[in-house]
PDB file of C-alpha atoms and ligand atoms in Angstrom:
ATOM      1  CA  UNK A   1     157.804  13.523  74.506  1.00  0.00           C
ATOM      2  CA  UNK A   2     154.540  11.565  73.849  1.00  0.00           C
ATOM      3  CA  UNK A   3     151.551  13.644  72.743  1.00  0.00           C
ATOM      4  CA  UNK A   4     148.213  11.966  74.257  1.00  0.00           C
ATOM      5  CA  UNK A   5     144.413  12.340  73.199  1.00  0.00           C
ATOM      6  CA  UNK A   6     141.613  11.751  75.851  1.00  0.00           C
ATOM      7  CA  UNK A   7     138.181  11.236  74.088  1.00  0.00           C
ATOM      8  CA  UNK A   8     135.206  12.348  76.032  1.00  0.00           C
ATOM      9  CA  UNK A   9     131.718  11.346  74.783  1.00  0.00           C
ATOM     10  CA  UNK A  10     128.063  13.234  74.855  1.00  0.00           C
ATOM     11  CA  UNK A  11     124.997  12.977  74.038  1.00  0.00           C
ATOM     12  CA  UNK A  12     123.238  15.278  71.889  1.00  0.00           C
ATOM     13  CA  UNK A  13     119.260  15.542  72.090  1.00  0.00           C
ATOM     14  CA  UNK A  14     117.316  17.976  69.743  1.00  0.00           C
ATOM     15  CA  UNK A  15     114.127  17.802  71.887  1.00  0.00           C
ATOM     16  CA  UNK A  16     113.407  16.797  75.530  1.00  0.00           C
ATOM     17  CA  UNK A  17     111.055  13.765  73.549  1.00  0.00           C
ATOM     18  CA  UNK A  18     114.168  10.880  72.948  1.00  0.00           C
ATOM     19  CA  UNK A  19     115.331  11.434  77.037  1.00  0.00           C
ATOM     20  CA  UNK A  20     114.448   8.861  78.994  1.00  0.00           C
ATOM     21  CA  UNK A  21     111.222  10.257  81.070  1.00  0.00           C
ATOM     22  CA  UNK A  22     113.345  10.335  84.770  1.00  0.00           C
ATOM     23  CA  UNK A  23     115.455  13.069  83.068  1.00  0.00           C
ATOM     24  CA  UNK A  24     112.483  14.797  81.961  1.00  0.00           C
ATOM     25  CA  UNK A  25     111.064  14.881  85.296  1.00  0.00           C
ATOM     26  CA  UNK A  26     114.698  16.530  86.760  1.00  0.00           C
ATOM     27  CA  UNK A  27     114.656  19.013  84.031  1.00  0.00           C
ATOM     28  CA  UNK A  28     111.241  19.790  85.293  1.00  0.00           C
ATOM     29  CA  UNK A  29     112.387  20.125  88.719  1.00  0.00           C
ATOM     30  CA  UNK A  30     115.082  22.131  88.031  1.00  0.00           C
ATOM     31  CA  UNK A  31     113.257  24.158  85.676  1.00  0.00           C
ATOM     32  CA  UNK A  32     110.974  24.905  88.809  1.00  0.00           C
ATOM     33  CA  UNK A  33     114.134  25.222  90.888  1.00  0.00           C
ATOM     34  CA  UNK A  34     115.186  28.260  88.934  1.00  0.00           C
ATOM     35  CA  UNK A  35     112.015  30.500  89.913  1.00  0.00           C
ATOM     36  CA  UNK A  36     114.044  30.669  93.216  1.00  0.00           C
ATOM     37  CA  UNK A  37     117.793  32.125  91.893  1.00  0.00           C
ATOM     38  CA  UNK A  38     118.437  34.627  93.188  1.00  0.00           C
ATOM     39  CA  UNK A  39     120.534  36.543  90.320  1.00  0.00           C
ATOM     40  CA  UNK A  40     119.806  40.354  90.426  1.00  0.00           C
ATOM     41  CA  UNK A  41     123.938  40.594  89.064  1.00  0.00           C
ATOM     42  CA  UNK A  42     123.984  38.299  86.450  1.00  0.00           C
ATOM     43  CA  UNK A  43     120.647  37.939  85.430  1.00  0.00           C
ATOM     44  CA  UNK A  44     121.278  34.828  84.739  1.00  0.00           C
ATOM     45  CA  UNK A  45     118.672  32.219  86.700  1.00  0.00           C
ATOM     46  CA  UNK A  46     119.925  28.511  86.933  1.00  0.00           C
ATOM     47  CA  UNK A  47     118.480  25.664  88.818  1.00  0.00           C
ATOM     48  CA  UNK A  48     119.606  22.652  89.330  1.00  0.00           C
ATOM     49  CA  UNK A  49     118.006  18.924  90.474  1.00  0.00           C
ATOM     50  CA  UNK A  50     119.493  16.165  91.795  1.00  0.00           C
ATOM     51  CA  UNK A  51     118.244  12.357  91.877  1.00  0.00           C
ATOM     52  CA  UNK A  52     118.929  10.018  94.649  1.00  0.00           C
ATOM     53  CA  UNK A  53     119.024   6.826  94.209  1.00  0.00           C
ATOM     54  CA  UNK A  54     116.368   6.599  97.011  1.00  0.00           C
ATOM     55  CA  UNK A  55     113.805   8.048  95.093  1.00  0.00           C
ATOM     56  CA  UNK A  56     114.017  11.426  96.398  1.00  0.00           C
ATOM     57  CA  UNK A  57     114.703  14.892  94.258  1.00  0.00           C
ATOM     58  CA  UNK A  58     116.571  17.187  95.594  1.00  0.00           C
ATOM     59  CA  UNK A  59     116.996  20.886  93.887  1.00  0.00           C
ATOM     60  CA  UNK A  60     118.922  24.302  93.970  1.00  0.00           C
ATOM     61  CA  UNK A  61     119.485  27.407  92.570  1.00  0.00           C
ATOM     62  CA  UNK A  62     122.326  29.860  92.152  1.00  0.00           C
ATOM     63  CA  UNK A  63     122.312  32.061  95.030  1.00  0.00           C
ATOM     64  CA  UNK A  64     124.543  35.416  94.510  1.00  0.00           C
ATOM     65  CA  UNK A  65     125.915  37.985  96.792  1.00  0.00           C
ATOM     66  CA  UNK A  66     127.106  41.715  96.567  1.00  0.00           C
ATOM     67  CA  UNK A  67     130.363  40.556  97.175  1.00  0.00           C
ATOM     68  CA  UNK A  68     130.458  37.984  94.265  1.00  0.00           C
ATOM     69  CA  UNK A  69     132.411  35.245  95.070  1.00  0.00           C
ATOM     70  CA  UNK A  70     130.230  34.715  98.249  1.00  0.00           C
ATOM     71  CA  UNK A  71     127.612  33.334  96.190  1.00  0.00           C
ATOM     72  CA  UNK A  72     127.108  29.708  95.182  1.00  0.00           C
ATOM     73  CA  UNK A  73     126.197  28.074  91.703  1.00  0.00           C
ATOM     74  CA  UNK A  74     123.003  26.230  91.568  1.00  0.00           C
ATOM     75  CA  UNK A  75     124.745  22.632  91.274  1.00  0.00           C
ATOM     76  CA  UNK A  76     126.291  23.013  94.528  1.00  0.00           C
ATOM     77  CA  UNK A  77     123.051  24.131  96.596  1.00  0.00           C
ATOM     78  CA  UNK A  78     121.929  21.252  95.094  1.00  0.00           C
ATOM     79  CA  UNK A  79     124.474  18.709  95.957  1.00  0.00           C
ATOM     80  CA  UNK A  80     125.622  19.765  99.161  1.00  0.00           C
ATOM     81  CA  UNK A  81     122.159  19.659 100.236  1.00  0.00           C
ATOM     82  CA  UNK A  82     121.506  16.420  98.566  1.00  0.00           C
ATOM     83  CA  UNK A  83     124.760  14.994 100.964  1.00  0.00           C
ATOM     84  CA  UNK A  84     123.607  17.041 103.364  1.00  0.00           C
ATOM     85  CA  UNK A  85     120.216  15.833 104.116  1.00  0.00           C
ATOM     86  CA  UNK A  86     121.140  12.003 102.933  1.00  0.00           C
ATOM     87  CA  UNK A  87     124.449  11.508 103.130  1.00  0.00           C
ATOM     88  CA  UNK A  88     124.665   7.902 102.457  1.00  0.00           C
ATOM     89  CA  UNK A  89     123.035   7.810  99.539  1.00  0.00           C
ATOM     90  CA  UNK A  90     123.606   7.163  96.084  1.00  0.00           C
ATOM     91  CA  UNK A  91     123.273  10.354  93.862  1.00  0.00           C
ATOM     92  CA  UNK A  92     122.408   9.184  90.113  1.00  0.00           C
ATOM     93  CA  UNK A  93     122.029  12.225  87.701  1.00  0.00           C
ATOM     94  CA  UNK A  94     122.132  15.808  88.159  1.00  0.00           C
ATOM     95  CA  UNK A  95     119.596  18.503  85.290  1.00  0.00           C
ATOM     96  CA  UNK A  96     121.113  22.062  85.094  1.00  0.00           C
ATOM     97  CA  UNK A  97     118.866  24.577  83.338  1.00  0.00           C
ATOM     98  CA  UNK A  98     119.034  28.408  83.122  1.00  0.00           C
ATOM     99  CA  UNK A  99     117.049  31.335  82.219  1.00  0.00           C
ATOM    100  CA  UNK A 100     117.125  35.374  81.635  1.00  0.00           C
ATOM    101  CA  UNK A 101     113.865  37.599  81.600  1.00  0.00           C
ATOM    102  CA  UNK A 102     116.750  39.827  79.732  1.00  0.00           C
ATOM    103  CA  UNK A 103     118.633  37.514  77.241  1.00  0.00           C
ATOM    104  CA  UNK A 104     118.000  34.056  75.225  1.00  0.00           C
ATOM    105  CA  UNK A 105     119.833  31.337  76.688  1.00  0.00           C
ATOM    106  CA  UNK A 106     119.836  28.910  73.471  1.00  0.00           C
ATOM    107  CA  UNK A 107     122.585  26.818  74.356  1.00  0.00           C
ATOM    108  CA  UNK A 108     122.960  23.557  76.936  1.00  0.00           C
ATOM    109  CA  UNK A 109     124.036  24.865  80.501  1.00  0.00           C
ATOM    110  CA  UNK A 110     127.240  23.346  81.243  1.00  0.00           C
ATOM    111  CA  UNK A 111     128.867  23.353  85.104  1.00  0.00           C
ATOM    112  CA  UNK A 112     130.896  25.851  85.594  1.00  0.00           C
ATOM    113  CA  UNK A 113     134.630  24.548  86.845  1.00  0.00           C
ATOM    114  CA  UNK A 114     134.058  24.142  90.250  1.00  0.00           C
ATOM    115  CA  UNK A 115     131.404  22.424  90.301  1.00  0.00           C
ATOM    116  CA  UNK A 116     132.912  19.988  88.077  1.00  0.00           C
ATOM    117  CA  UNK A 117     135.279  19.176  90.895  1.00  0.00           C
ATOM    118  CA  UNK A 118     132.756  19.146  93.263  1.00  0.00           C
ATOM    119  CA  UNK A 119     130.692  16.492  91.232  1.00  0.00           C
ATOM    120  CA  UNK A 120     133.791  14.458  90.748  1.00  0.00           C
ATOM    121  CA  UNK A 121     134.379  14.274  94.827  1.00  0.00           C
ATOM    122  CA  UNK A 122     130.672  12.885  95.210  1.00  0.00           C
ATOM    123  CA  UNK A 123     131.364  10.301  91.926  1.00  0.00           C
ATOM    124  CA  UNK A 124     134.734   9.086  94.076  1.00  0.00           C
ATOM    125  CA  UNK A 125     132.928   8.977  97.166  1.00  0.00           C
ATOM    126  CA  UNK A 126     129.926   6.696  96.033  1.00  0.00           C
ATOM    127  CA  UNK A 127     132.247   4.977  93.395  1.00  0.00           C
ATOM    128  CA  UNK A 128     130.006   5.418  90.930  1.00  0.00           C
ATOM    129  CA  UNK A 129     129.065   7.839  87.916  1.00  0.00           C
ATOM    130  CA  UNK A 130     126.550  10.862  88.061  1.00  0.00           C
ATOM    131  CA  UNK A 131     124.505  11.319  84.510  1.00  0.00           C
ATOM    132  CA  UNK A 132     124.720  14.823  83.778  1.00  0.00           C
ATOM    133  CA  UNK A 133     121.889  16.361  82.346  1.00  0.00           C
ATOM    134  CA  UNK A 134     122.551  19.857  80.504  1.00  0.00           C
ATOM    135  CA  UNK A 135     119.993  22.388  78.742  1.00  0.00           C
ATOM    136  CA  UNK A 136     119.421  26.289  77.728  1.00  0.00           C
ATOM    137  CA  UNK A 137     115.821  27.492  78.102  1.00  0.00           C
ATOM    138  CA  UNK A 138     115.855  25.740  74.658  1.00  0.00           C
ATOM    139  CA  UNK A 139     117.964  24.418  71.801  1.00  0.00           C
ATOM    140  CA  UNK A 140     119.890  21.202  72.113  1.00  0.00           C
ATOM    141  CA  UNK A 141     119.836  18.858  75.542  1.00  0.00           C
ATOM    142  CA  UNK A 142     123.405  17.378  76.152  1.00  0.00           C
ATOM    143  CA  UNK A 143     123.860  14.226  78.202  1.00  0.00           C
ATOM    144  CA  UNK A 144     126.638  13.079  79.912  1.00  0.00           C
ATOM    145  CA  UNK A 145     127.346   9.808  81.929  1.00  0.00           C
ATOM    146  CA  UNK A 146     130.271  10.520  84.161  1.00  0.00           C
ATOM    147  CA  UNK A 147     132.108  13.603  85.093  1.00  0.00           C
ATOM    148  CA  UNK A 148     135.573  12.299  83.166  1.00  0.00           C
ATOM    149  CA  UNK A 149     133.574  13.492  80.246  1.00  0.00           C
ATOM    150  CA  UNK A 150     133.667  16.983  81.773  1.00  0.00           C
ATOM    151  CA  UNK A 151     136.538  16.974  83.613  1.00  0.00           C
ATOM    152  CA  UNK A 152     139.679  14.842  81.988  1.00  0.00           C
ATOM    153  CA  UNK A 153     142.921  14.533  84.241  1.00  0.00           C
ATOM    154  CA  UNK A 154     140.895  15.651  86.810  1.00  0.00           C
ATOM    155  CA  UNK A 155     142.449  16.422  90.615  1.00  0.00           C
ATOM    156  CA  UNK A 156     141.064  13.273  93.028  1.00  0.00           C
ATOM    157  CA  UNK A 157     141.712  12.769  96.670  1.00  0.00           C
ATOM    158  CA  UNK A 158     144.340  10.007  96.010  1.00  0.00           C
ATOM    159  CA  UNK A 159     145.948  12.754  94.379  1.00  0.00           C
ATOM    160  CA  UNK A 160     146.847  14.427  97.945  1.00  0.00           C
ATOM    161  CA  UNK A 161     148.190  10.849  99.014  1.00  0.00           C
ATOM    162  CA  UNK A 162     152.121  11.534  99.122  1.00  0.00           C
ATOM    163  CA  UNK A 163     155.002   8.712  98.578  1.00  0.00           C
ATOM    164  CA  UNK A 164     157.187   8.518 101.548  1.00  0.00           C
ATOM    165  CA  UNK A 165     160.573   9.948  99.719  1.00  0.00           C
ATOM    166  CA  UNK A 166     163.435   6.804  99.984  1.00  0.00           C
ATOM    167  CA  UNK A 167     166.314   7.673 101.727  1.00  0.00           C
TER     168      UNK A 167
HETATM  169  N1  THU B 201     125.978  29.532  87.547  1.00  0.00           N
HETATM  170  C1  THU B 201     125.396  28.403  88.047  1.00  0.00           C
HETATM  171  O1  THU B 201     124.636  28.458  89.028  1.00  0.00           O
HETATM  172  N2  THU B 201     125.680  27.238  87.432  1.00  0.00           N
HETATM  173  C2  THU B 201     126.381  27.110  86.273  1.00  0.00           C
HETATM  174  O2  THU B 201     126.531  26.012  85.769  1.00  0.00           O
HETATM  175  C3  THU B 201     126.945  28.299  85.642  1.00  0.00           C
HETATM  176  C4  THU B 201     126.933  29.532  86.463  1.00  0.00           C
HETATM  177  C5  THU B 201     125.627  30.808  88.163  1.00  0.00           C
HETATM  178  C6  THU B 201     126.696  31.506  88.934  1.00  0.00           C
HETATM  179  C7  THU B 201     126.252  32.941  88.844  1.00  0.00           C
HETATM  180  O3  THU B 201     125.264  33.175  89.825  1.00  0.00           O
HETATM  181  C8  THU B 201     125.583  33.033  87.491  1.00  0.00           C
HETATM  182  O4  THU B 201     125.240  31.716  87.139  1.00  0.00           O
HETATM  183  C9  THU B 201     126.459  33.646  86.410  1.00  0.00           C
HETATM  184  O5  THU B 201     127.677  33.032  86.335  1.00  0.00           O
END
């Protein structure tokens, strides 16, 4: 038995000033992008923006449903509309913000699970990394480049690829 260790790496920002200004300009968008949640369950409003590497901004917000599993995080509206719309292009970084008329959200917004996995299917499908731009309605801004630093042994589609067994 070998025990492994798998370092991830962030970045940590105190203020929005160090970022470099095209992530300022997503965590606008998204910030905007979060006036349209709809979140009467959780209360909890999150928007999300993505950047194509044609230019264009595309954002989301969570969308929920009585029946809660029905509804759909912010980071996916965003990205499946992103592929949606432009499907060959190039998707370069991705903001996530939240905020709650009802509670202080002082504490980087991190993707929830599945949209982890969903990330890391549009990462493998471009071949390249997705900067990952995280933040509360305020406190500290963390920075990722890559979803391995979110998602470490993660399930990929060569995964499903199955070795003929040897007879
Ligand atoms: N949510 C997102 O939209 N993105 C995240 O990163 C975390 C969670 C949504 C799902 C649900 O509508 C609400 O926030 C509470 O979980």
């Amino acid at each position: 038995m070998k025990v492994r260790n798998i370092q991830i790496q962030y970045e940590e920002y105190q203020t929005d000033e160090n970022l470099r200004e095209s992530d300022r300009v997503l965590i606008k968008k998204a910030e905007k992008a979060l006036c349209n949640a709809y979140a009467p369950y959780s209360e909890f409003k999150v928007g999300a923006s993505v950047l194509l590497n044609n230019g264009k901004l595309i954002s989301g917000s969570n969308q929920e449903n009585a029946a809660y599993p029905s509804g759909l995080c912010a980071e996916r509206v965003a990205l499946f509309h992103a592929k949606s719309k432009y499907p060959d292009s190039v998707i370069d970084a991705i903001a996530i913000t939240a905020s709650s008329d009802n509670f202080d959200i002082n504490h980087p917004v991190t993707p929830c699970g599945a949209c982890r996995q969903v990330i890391a299917e549009v990462e493998s499908r471009q071949n390249r990394e997705i900067r990952i731009i995280m933040k509360g309605q305020r406190g500290d801004i963390y920075v990722v480049n890559g979803i391995s630093n979110l998602l470490p042994l993660m399930f990929k589609e060569e995964n499903l690829k199955r070795s003929k067994t040897k007879k």
